Amino acid sequence: EAEVAQSPRYKITEKSQAVAFWCDPISGHATLYWYRQILGQGPELLVQFQDESVVDDSQLPKDRFSAERLKGVDSTLKIQPAELGDSAMYLCASQGGVSVSEQYFGPGTRLTVT
Amino acid sequence: KQEVTQIPAALSVPEGENLVLNCSFTDSAIYNLQWFRQDPGKGLTSLLLIQSSQREQTSGRLNASLDKSSGRSTLYIAASQPGDSATYLCAVQNFNKFYFGSGTKLNVKP
């Protein structure tokens, strides 16, 4: 069964350092989402792509966060510089294909900023 | 802005009990509603998707219902098992955006 891949699974970084996360959606899924989930809360959307175009990045802290999906396939989310408050789970999801409406999530990247 | 609420925040039941998890939303103009399961430290696993034109979906011991007019959905779990212990989240889609509740943490005691 096709899955959304994410790496790394865990990342520990020091405050002010740069960090990057990678996501490979299910093949053929045009829509890709990056979410941030704080412990005990639901995921909150950071950025949404349709193919290589950004559809919604209204909640992305653009002074330190950036995201790209250059060829409309895999995607990278970067934080520079990282802050203590960025410690969270970063989740990638994709949507499309036969079941157009259903979102499929990757395993997530647990970020700890020290 | 869409607000999604899940009550209760936590639930503990003995094995074998039937249970209902609740999800409410403020804007009834939704495209669909999706229920997820999340194990500690893991990503979200899709359980059921209900399109806005549907009233319920079933998968095994799970049954999800949707009442758009009242802004409510329920997830019914029959004959609960310890392996059902996890956090259950609902998400509603308005246009191209998903809004999540904070989840209900379920503990099924052997």
Coordinates of C-alpha atoms in Angstrom, one line a residue:
Chain A
E1 CA 0.0 0.0 0.0
A2 CA 1.3 3.4 -1.0
E3 CA 2.4 5.6 1.9
V4 CA 3.5 9.2 2.6
A5 CA 7.2 9.2 3.5
Q6 CA 8.9 11.7 5.8
S7 CA 12.4 12.1 7.1
P8 CA 14.0 12.4 9.5
R9 CA 11.7 10.8 12.1
Y10 CA 13.3 12.7 15.0
K11 CA 15.4 15.8 15.0
I12 CA 17.1 17.6 18.0
T13 CA 18.6 20.9 17.2
E14 CA 19.9 23.9 19.1
K15 CA 18.1 27.3 19.2
S16 CA 19.2 29.5 16.2
Q17 CA 20.2 26.5 14.1
A18 CA 18.7 25.7 10.7
V19 CA 16.6 22.5 10.3
A20 CA 14.9 20.9 7.3
F21 CA 12.2 18.3 6.9
W22 CA 11.5 16.2 3.8
C23 CA 8.2 14.7 2.5
D24 CA 7.4 12.4 -0.4
P25 CA 3.7 12.1 -1.0
I26 CA 1.8 9.2 -2.4
S27 CA 2.5 9.0 -6.1
G28 CA -0.1 10.9 -8.2
H29 CA -1.3 13.1 -5.3
A30 CA -1.4 16.7 -6.5
T31 CA -2.2 18.2 -3.1
L32 CA 0.4 18.3 -0.3
Y33 CA 0.0 19.7 3.2
W34 CA 2.5 20.5 6.0
Y35 CA 1.0 20.7 9.5
R36 CA 2.4 21.4 12.9
Q37 CA 1.0 19.6 15.9
I38 CA 1.7 20.6 19.5
L39 CA 1.2 17.9 22.1
G40 CA -2.4 17.5 23.1
Q41 CA -3.7 19.6 20.2
G42 CA -4.9 18.9 16.7
P43 CA -2.7 19.6 13.6
E44 CA -2.6 23.1 12.3
L45 CA -2.0 23.9 8.7
L46 CA 1.3 25.6 7.8
V47 CA 1.2 25.4 4.0
Q48 CA -0.7 23.7 1.3
F49 CA 0.6 23.0 -2.3
Q50 CA -1.4 22.2 -5.4
D51 CA 1.2 20.6 -7.6
E52 CA 4.2 23.0 -7.3
S53 CA 2.1 26.1 -6.4
V54 CA 1.4 27.4 -2.9
V55 CA -2.4 27.5 -2.3
D56 CA -2.4 28.6 1.3
D57 CA 0.5 29.7 3.5
S58 CA -1.4 32.2 5.6
Q59 CA -0.3 30.5 8.9
L60 CA 3.3 30.0 7.9
P61 CA 5.7 32.2 9.9
K62 CA 7.5 33.5 6.9
D63 CA 10.2 35.3 8.7
R64 CA 11.7 31.9 9.7
F65 CA 9.8 29.2 7.8
S66 CA 10.0 28.3 4.1
A67 CA 8.6 25.5 2.0
E68 CA 9.0 24.4 -1.5
R69 CA 7.8 21.7 -3.9
L70 CA 9.8 22.4 -7.0
K71 CA 8.7 19.7 -9.3
G72 CA 5.3 19.1 -7.8
V73 CA 6.3 15.9 -6.2
D74 CA 8.4 15.9 -3.0
S75 CA 8.6 18.8 -0.6
T76 CA 10.9 20.4 1.9
L77 CA 10.0 22.5 4.9
K78 CA 12.8 24.6 6.4
I79 CA 13.1 26.5 9.7
Q80 CA 15.9 29.1 10.1
P81 CA 16.6 30.0 12.8
A82 CA 14.8 27.5 15.0
E83 CA 13.3 28.7 18.3
L84 CA 12.3 26.9 21.4
G85 CA 8.6 27.3 20.6
D86 CA 9.1 25.4 17.3
S87 CA 9.4 22.1 19.2
A88 CA 6.5 20.1 17.9
M89 CA 5.5 17.2 15.5
Y90 CA 5.6 18.2 11.9
L91 CA 3.2 16.2 9.7
C92 CA 3.0 15.9 6.0
A93 CA -0.2 14.8 4.3
S94 CA -1.2 14.3 0.7
Q95 CA -4.6 14.1 -1.1
G96 CA -5.6 13.1 -4.6
G97 CA -5.8 10.0 -6.8
V98 CA -8.8 7.8 -6.8
S99 CA -10.0 8.9 -3.4
V100 CA -9.8 12.6 -4.1
S101 CA -11.1 13.8 -0.8
E102 CA -9.2 11.6 1.7
Q103 CA -6.0 12.9 3.3
Y104 CA -3.2 10.5 4.0
F105 CA -0.6 11.3 6.6
G106 CA 3.1 10.4 6.9
P107 CA 4.7 9.3 10.2
G108 CA 5.8 12.8 11.1
T109 CA 9.0 14.4 12.3
R110 CA 9.4 15.1 16.0
L111 CA 11.4 18.3 16.4
T112 CA 13.0 19.2 19.7
V113 CA 14.7 22.6 20.0
T114 CA 17.1 23.0 23.0
Chain B
K1 CA -13.4 30.6 10.8
Q2 CA -14.4 27.0 11.3
E3 CA -14.1 25.7 14.9
V4 CA -14.0 22.0 15.7
T5 CA -14.6 20.7 19.2
Q6 CA -14.3 17.1 20.5
I7 CA -15.8 16.0 23.7
P8 CA -14.8 14.4 25.9
A9 CA -11.0 15.1 25.9
A10 CA -10.3 11.7 27.5
L11 CA -12.3 8.6 28.0
S12 CA -11.6 5.3 29.8
V13 CA -13.7 2.3 29.3
P14 CA -13.5 -1.5 30.1
E15 CA -12.9 -3.9 27.3
G16 CA -16.0 -5.0 25.4
E17 CA -17.9 -1.8 25.9
N18 CA -19.6 0.1 23.1
L19 CA -18.7 3.8 23.0
V20 CA -19.4 7.0 21.1
L21 CA -17.0 9.9 20.4
N22 CA -18.3 13.3 19.5
C23 CA -17.2 16.0 17.1
S24 CA -19.0 19.3 16.6
F25 CA -18.3 22.1 14.1
T26 CA -19.5 25.7 13.8
D27 CA -19.8 26.1 10.0
S28 CA -22.1 23.6 8.4
A29 CA -20.9 24.3 4.8
I30 CA -18.4 21.5 4.8
Y31 CA -17.2 19.4 1.9
N32 CA -16.5 16.3 4.0
L33 CA -15.5 15.0 7.5
Q34 CA -12.8 12.6 8.2
W35 CA -12.0 10.6 11.4
F36 CA -8.4 9.7 12.2
R37 CA -6.6 7.6 14.8
Q38 CA -3.3 8.7 16.2
D39 CA -1.0 6.5 18.3
P40 CA 1.5 8.2 20.6
G41 CA 4.3 9.8 18.7
K42 CA 3.0 8.6 15.3
G43 CA 1.2 10.1 12.3
L44 CA -2.6 10.1 11.7
T45 CA -4.3 7.0 10.3
S46 CA -7.5 7.6 8.3
L47 CA -10.4 5.6 9.7
L48 CA -13.5 6.9 7.8
L49 CA -14.4 9.7 5.4
I50 CA -18.0 11.0 5.1
Q51 CA -18.8 13.2 2.2
S52 CA -21.2 16.1 2.8
S53 CA -24.0 14.3 0.9
Q54 CA -23.7 11.1 3.1
R55 CA -25.1 10.5 6.6
E56 CA -22.9 7.6 7.7
Q57 CA -20.0 5.3 6.9
T58 CA -19.1 2.0 8.3
S59 CA -15.8 0.0 8.5
G60 CA -15.7 -3.1 10.6
R61 CA -16.5 -2.2 14.2
L62 CA -16.5 1.5 13.4
N63 CA -19.5 3.6 12.4
A64 CA -19.4 7.3 11.7
S65 CA -22.4 9.5 11.3
L66 CA -22.8 13.1 10.1
D67 CA -25.5 15.6 10.7
K68 CA -24.5 18.8 8.8
S69 CA -27.6 20.8 9.9
S70 CA -26.7 20.5 13.6
G71 CA -22.9 20.6 13.0
R72 CA -22.2 17.2 14.6
S73 CA -20.6 13.9 13.9
T74 CA -20.2 10.8 16.0
L75 CA -17.8 7.9 15.9
Y76 CA -19.3 4.7 17.3
I77 CA -16.9 1.9 18.3
A78 CA -18.5 -1.5 19.0
A79 CA -17.0 -4.1 21.3
S80 CA -14.0 -2.0 22.2
Q81 CA -10.6 -3.7 22.6
P82 CA -7.3 -2.6 24.3
G83 CA -5.8 -2.2 20.8
D84 CA -8.3 0.6 20.2
S85 CA -6.5 2.7 22.8
A86 CA -5.3 5.9 20.9
T87 CA -6.3 9.5 20.3
Y88 CA -9.2 9.9 17.8
L89 CA -9.4 13.2 15.8
C90 CA -12.0 14.5 13.5
A91 CA -11.3 16.9 10.7
V92 CA -13.7 18.9 8.6
Q93 CA -12.9 20.2 5.1
N94 CA -14.2 23.7 4.0
F95 CA -13.3 24.2 0.4
N96 CA -9.5 23.3 0.3
K97 CA -8.8 23.6 4.0
F98 CA -9.0 21.1 6.8
Y99 CA -9.8 22.0 10.4
F100 CA -9.0 19.6 13.2
G101 CA -10.4 19.0 16.7
S102 CA -8.0 18.5 19.6
G103 CA -9.0 14.8 19.8
T104 CA -10.4 12.4 22.3
K105 CA -7.8 10.2 24.1
L106 CA -9.3 6.7 24.5
N107 CA -8.1 4.1 27.0
V108 CA -9.6 0.7 26.8
K109 CA -8.8 -1.3 29.9
P110 CA -8.3 -5.1 29.7

